[in-house]
PDB file of C-alpha atoms in Angstrom:
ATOM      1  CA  UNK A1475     -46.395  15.182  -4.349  1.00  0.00           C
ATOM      2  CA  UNK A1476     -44.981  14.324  -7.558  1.00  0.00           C
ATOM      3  CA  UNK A1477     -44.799  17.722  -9.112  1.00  0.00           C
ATOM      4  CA  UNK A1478     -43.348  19.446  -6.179  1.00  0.00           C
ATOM      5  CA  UNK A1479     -40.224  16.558  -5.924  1.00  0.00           C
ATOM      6  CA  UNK A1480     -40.047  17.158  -9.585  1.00  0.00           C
ATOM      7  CA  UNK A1481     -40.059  21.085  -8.894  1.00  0.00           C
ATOM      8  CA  UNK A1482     -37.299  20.499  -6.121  1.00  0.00           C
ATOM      9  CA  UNK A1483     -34.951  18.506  -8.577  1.00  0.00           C
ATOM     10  CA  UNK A1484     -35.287  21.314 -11.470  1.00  0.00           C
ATOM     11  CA  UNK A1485     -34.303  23.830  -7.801  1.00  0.00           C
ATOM     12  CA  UNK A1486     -31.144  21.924  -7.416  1.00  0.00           C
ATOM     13  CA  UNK A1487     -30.238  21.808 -11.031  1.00  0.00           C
ATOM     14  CA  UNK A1488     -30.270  25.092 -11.740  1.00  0.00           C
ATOM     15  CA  UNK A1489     -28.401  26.263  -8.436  1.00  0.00           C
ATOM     16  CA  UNK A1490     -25.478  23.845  -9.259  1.00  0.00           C
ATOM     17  CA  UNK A1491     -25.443  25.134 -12.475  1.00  0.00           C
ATOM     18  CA  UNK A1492     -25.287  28.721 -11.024  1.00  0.00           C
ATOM     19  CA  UNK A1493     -22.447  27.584  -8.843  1.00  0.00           C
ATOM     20  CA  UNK A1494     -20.316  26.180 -11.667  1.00  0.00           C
ATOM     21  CA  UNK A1495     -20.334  29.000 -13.711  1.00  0.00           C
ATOM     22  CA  UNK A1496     -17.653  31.146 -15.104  1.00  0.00           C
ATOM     23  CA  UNK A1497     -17.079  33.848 -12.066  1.00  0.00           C
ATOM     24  CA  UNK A1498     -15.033  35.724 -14.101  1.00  0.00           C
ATOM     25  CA  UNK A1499     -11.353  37.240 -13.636  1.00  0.00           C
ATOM     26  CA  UNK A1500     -10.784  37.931 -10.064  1.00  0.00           C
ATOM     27  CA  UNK A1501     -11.184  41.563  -8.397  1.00  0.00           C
ATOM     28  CA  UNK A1502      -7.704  43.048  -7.868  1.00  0.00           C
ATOM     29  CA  UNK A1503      -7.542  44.191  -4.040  1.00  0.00           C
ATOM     30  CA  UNK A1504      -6.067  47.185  -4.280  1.00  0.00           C
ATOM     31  CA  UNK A1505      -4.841  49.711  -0.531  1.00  0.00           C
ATOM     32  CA  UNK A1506      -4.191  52.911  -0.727  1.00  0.00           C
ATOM     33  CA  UNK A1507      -0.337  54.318  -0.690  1.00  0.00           C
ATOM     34  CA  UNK A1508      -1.394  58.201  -0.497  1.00  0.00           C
ATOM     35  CA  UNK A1509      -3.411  60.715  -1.811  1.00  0.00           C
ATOM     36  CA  UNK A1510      -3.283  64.400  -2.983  1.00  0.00           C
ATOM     37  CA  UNK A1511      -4.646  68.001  -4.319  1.00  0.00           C
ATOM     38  CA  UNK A1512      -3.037  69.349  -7.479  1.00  0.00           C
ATOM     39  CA  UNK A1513      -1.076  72.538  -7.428  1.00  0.00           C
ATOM     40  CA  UNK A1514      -3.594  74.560  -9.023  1.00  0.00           C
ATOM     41  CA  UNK A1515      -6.391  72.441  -7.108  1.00  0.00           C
ATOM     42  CA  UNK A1516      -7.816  71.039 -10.129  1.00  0.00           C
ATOM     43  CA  UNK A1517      -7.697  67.533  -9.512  1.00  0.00           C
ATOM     44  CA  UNK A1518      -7.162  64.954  -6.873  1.00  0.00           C
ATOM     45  CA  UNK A1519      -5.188  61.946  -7.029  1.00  0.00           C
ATOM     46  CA  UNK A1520      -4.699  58.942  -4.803  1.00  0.00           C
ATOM     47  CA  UNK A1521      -2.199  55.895  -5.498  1.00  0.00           C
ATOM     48  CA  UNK A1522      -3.344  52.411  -5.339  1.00  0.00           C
ATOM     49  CA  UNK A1523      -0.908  49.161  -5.454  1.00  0.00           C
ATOM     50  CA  UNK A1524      -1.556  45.353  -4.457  1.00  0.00           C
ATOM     51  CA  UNK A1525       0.821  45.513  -1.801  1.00  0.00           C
ATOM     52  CA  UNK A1526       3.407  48.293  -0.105  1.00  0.00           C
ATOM     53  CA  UNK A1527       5.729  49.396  -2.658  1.00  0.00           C
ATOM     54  CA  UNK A1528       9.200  48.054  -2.932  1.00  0.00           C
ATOM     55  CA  UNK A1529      12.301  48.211  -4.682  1.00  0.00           C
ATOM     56  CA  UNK A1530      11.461  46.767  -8.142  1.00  0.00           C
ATOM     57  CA  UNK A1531       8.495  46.390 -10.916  1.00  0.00           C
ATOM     58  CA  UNK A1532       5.333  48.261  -9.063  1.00  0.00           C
ATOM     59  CA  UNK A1533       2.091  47.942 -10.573  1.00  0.00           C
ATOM     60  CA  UNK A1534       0.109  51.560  -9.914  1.00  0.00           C
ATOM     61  CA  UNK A1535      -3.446  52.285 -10.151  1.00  0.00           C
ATOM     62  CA  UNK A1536      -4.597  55.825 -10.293  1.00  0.00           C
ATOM     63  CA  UNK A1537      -7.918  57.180  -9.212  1.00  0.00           C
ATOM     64  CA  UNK A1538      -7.790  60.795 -10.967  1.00  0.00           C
ATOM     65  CA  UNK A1539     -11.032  62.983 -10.027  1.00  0.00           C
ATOM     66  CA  UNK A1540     -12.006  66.209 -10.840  1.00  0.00           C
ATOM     67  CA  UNK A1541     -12.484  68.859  -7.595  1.00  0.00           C
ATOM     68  CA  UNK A1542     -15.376  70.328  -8.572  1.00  0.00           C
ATOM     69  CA  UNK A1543     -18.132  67.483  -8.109  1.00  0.00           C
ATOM     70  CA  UNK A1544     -15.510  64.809  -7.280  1.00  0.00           C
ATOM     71  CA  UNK A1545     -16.414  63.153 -10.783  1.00  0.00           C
ATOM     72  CA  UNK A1546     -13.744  60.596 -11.876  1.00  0.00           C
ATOM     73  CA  UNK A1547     -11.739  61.834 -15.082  1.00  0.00           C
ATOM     74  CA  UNK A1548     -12.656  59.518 -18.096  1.00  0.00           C
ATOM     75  CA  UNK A1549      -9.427  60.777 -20.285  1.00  0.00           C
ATOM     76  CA  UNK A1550      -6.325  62.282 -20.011  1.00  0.00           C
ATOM     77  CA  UNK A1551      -2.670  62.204 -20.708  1.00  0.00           C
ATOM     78  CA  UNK A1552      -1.143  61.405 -17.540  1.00  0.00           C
ATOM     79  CA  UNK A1553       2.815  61.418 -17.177  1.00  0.00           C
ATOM     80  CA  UNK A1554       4.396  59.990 -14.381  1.00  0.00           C
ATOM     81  CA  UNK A1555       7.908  61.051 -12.870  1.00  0.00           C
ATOM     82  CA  UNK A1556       9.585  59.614  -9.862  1.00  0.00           C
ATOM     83  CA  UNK A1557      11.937  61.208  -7.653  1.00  0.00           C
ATOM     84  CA  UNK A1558      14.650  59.546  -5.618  1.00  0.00           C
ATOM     85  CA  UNK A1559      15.385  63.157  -3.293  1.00  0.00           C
ATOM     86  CA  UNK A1560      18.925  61.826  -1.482  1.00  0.00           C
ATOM     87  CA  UNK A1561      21.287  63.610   0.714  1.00  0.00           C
ATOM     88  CA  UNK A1562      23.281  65.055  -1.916  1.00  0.00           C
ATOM     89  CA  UNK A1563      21.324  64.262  -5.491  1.00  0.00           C
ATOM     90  CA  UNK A1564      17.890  63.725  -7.011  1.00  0.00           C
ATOM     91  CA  UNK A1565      17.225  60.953  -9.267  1.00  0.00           C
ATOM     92  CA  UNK A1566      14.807  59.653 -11.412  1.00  0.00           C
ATOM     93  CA  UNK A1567      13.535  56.157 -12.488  1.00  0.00           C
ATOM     94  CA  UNK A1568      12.069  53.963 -15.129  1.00  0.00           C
ATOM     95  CA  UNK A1569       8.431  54.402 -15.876  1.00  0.00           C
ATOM     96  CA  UNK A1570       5.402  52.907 -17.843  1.00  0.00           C
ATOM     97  CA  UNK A1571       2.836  55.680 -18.449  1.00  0.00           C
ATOM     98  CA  UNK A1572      -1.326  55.028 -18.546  1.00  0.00           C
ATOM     99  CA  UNK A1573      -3.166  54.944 -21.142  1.00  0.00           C
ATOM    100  CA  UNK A1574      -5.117  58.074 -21.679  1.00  0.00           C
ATOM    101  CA  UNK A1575      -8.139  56.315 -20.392  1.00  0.00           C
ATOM    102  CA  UNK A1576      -8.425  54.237 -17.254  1.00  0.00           C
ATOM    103  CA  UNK A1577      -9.483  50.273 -16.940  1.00  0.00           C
ATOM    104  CA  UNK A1578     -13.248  48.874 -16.330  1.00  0.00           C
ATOM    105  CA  UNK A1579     -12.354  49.451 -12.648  1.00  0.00           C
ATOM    106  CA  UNK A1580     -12.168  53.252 -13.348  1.00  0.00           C
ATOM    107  CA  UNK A1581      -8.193  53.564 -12.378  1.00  0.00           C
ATOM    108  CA  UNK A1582      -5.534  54.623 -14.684  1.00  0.00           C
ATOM    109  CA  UNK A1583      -2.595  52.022 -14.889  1.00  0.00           C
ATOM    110  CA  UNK A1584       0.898  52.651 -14.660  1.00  0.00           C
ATOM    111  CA  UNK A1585       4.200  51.595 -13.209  1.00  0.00           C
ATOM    112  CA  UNK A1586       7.132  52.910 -11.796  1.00  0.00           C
ATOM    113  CA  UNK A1587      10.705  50.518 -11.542  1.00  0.00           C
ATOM    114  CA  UNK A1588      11.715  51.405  -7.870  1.00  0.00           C
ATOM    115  CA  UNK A1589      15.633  51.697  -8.082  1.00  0.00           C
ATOM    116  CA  UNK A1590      16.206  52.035  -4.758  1.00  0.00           C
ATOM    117  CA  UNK A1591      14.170  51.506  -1.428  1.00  0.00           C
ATOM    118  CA  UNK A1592      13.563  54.894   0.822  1.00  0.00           C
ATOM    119  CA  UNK A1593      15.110  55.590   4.194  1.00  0.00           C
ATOM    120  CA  UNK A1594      14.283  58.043   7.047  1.00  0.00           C
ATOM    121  CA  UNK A1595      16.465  60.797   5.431  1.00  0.00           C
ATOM    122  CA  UNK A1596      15.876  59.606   1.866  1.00  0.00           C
ATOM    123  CA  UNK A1597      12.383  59.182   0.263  1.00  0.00           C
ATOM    124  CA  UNK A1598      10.521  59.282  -3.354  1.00  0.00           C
ATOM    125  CA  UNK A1599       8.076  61.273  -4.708  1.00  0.00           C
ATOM    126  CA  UNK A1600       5.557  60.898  -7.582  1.00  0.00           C
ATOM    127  CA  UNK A1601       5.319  63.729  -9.891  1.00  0.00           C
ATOM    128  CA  UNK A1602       2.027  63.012 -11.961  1.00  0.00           C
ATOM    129  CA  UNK A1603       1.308  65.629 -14.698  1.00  0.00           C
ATOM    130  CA  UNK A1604      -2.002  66.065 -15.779  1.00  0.00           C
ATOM    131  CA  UNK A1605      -3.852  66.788 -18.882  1.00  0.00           C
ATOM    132  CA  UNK A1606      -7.607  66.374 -19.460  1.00  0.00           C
ATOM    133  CA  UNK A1607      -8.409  68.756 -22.325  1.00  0.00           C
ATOM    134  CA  UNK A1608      -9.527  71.658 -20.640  1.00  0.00           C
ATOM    135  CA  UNK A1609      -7.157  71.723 -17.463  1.00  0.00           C
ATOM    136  CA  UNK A1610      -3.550  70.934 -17.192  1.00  0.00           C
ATOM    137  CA  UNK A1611      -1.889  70.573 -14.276  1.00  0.00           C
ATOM    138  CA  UNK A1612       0.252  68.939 -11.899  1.00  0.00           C
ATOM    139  CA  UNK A1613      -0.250  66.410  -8.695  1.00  0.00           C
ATOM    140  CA  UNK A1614       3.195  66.126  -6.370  1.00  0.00           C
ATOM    141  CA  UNK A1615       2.658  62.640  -4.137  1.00  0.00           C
ATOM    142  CA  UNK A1616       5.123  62.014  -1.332  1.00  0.00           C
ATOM    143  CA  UNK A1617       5.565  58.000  -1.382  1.00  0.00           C
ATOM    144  CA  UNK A1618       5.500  56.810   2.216  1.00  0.00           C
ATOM    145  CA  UNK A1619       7.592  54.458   1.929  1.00  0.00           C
ATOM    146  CA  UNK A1620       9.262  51.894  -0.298  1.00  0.00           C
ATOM    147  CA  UNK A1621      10.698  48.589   0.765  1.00  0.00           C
ATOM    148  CA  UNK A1622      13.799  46.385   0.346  1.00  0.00           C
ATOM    149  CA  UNK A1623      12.732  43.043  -0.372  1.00  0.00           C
ATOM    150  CA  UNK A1624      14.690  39.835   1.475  1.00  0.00           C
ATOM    151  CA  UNK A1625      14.888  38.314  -2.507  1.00  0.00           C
ATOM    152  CA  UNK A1626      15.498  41.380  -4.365  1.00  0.00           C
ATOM    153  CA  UNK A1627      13.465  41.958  -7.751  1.00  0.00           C
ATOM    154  CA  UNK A1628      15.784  44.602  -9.231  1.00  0.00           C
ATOM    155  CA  UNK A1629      19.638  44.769  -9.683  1.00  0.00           C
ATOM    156  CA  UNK A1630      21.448  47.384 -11.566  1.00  0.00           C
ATOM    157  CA  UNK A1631      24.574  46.004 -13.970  1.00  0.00           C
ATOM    158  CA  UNK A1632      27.329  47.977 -16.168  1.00  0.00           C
ATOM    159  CA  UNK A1633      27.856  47.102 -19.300  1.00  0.00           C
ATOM    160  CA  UNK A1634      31.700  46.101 -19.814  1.00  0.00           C
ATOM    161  CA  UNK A1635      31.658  47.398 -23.565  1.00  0.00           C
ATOM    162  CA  UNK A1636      29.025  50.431 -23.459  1.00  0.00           C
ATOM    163  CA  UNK A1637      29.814  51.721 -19.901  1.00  0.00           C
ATOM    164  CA  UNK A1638      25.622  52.096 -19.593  1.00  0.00           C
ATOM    165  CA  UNK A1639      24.257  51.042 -16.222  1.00  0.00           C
ATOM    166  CA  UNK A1640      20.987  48.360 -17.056  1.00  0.00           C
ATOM    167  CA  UNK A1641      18.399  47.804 -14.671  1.00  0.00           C
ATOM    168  CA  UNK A1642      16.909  44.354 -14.703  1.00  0.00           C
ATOM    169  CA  UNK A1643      13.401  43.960 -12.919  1.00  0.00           C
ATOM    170  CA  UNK A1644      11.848  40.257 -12.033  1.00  0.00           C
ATOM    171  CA  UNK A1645       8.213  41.024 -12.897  1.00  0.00           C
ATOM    172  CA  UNK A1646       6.854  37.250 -13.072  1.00  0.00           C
ATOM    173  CA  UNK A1647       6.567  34.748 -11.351  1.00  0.00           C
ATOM    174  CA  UNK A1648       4.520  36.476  -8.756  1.00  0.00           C
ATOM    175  CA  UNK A1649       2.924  33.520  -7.000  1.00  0.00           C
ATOM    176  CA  UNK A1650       5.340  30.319  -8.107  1.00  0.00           C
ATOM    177  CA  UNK A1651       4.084  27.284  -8.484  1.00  0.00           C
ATOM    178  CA  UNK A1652       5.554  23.539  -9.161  1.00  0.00           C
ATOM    179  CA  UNK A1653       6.066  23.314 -12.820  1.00  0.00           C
ATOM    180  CA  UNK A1654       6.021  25.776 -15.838  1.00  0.00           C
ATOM    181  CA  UNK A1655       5.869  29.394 -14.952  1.00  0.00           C
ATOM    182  CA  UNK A1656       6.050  32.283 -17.057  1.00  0.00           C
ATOM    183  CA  UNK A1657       8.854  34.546 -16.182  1.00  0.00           C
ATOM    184  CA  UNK A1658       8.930  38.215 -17.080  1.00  0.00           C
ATOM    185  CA  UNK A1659      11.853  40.736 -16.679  1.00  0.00           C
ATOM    186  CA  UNK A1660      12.032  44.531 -17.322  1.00  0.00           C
ATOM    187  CA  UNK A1661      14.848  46.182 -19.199  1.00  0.00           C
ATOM    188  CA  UNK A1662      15.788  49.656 -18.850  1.00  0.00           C
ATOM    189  CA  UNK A1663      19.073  51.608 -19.124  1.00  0.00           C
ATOM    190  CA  UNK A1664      20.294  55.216 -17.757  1.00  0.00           C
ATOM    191  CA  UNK A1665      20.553  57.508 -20.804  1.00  0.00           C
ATOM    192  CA  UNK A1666      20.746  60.615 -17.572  1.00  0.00           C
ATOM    193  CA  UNK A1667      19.730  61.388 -14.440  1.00  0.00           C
ATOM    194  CA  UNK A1668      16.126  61.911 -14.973  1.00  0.00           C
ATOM    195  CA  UNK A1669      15.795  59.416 -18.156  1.00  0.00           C
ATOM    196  CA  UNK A1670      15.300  55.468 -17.956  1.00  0.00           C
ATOM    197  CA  UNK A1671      14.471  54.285 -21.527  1.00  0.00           C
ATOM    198  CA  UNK A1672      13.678  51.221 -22.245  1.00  0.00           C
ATOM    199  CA  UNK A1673      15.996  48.214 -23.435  1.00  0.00           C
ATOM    200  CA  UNK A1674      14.537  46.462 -26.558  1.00  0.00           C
ATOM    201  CA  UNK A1675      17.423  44.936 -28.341  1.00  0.00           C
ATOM    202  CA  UNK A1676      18.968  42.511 -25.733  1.00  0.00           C
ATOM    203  CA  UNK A1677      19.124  38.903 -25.538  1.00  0.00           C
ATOM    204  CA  UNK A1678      18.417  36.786 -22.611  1.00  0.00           C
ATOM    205  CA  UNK A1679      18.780  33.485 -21.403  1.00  0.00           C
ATOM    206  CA  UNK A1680      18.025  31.788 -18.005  1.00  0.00           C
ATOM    207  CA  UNK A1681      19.025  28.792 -16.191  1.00  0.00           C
ATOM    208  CA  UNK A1682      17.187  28.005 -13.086  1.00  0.00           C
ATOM    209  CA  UNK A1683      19.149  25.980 -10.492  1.00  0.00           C
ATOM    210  CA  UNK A1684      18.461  24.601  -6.627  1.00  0.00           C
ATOM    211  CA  UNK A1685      21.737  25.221  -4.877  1.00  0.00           C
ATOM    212  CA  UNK A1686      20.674  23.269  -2.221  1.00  0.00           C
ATOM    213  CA  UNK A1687      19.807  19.980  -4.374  1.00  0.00           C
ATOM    214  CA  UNK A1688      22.300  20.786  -6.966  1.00  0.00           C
ATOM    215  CA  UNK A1689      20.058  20.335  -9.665  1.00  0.00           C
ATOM    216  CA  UNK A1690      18.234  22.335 -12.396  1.00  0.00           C
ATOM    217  CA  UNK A1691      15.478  21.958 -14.531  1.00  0.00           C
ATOM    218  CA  UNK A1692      14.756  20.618 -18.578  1.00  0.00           C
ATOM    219  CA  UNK A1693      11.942  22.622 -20.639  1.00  0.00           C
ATOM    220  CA  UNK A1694      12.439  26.245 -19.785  1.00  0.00           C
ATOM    221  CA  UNK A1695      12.092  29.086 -22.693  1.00  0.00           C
ATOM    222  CA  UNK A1696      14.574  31.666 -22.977  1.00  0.00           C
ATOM    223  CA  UNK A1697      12.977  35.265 -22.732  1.00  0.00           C
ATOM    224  CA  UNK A1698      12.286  37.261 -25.939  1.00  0.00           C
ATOM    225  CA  UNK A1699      11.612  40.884 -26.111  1.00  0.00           C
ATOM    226  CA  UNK A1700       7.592  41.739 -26.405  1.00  0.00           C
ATOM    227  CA  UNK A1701       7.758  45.564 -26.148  1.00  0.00           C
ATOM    228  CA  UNK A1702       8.348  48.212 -23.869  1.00  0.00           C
ATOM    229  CA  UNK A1703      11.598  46.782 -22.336  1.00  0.00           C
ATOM    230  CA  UNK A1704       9.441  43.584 -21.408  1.00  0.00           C
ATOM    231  CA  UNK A1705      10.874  40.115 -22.259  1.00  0.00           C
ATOM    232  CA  UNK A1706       8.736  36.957 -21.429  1.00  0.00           C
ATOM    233  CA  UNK A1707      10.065  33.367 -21.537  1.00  0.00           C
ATOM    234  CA  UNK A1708       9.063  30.161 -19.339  1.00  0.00           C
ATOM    235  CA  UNK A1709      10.856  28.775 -16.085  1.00  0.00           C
ATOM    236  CA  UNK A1710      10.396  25.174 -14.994  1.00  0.00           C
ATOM    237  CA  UNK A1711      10.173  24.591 -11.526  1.00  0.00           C
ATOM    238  CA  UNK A1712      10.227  20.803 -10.054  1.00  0.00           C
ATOM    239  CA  UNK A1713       9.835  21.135  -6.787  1.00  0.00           C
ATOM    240  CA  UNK A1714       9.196  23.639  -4.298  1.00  0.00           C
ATOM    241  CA  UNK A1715      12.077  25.313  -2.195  1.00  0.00           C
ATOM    242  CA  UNK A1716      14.938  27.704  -2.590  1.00  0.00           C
ATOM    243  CA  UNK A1717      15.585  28.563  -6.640  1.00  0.00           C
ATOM    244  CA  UNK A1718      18.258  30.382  -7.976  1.00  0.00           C
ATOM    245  CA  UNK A1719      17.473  31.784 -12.073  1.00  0.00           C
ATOM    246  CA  UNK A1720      20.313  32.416 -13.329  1.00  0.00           C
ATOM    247  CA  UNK A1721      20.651  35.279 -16.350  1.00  0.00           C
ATOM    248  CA  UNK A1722      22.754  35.701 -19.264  1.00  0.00           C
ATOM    249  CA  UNK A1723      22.277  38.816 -20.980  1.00  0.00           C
ATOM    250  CA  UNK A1724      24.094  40.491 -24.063  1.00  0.00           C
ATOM    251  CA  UNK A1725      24.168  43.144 -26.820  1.00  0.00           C
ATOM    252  CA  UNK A1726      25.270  42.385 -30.438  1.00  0.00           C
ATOM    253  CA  UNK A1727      27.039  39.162 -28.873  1.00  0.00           C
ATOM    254  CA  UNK A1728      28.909  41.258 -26.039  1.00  0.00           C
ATOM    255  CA  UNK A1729      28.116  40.118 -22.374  1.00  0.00           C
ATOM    256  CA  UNK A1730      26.654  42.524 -19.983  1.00  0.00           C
ATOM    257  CA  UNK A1731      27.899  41.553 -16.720  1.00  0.00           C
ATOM    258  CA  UNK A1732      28.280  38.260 -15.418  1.00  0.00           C
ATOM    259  CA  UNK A1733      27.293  35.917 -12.469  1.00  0.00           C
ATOM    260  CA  UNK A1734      23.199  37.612 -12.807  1.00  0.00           C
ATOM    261  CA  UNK A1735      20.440  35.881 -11.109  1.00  0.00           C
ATOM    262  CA  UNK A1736      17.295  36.215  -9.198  1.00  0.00           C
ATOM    263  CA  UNK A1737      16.296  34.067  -5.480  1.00  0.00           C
ATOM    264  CA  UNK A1738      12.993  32.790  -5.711  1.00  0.00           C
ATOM    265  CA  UNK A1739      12.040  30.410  -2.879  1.00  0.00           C
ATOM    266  CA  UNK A1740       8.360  29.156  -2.498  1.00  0.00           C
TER     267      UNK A1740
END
């Protein structure tokens, strides 16, 4: 009797330590936005996101594979192009292009800065060009749709001195929470129709306010530039609710437009 309630405790031990361990970053759950052939049939590609694409800073996640066998490509250089196709002019947009190989989770990453949502006689399309060594090629994708958001995530601004439109993209905080957040924006400006380079010499500063309780917030960290047009900072949120950031952004000391901000309510 003894040995089997000591065999019993040593049962329980070890299954609560099994349930307190580690489980590890969480699975992204990914749908599926579209899929399609290449041109010359040598691939097939379907686009993943978290959620339905909107106007904004779009995480993508490509699952490349190979037509004959249907054998996931392990490297390429993949180059990404969206198309805005409107009533009387195509445009492009910003971009972040994979790696040449994809994640643990097999997909190629990229993203695409939606500057615009779609309409019934205006839509995108995602041009992905393909090369994997021994084939080259091309995969058109016809985005179904992309969405306006009721607290917008992207606003376009001209720049008083330069006369260059900026596109500012709210990237993070995703899922708010009561106190210190990070916040993330996207910088990118129109060098032409079909170029979006990134901004990396601006500087930003943000102000978060509750128009409602006419009050801010103390310990918040301007953004700073970390590459690629990204600039990361802190935001301080006290409560939940209805928050207002407000933005200050400039060039060499000069202003680039005026009375910026972001809604975030949660």
């Amino acid at each position: 009797m003894k040995q089997i309630l000591i065999l019993f405790a040593l049962t329980l031990s070890l299954a609560a330590c099994e349930k307190d361990e580690d489980p590890g970053p969480e699975k992204v759950n990914l749908q599926s936005v579209v899929k399609a052939g290449s041109k010359a049939s040598h691939f097939t590609v379907e686009l993943l996101a978290k959620e339905t694409l909107f106007q904004g800073y779009n995480k993508l996640y490509l699952d490349i594979r190979e037509n004959s066998g249907n054998s996931r490509v392990t490297q390429a250089s993949v180059k990404l192009l969206p198309l805005m196709h409107m009533t009387m002019m195509t445009h492009a947009a910003p971009v972040e292009n994979p790696k040449d190989t994809p994640n643990d989770d097999g997909y190629f990453e990229g993203a695409v800065v939606f500057i615009m949502p779609s309409n019934p006689d205006e839509g995108w399309t995602l041009e992905v060009a393909l090369d994997a060594g021994d084939e080259k090629d091309t995969v058109s994708l016809a985005i179904p749709e992309v969405k306006s958001l009721e607290e917008a995530r992207e606003f376009n601004v001209i720049s008083q001195t330069t006369g260059k439109t900026y596109f500012i993209s709210l990237v993070e905080p995703s899922a708010p929470k009561v106190g210190l957040n990070e916040i993330e924006f996207t910088v990118h400006y129109r060098e032409n129709m079909l170029s979006f380079p990134s901004a990396e010499d601006l500087s930003i500063a943000i102000e978060p306010e509750m128009p409602s309780m006419n009050h801010g917030s103390p310990n918040n960290v301007n953004p700073v530039h970390t590459g690629n047009g990204h600039y990361k900072g802190k935001v301080n949120f006290t409560m939940t609710g209805w928050w207002r950031v407000n933005i200050e952004i400039s060039k060499d000391g000069q202003p680039i437009g005026e009375n910026l901000s972001f809604d975030i309510t949660f």
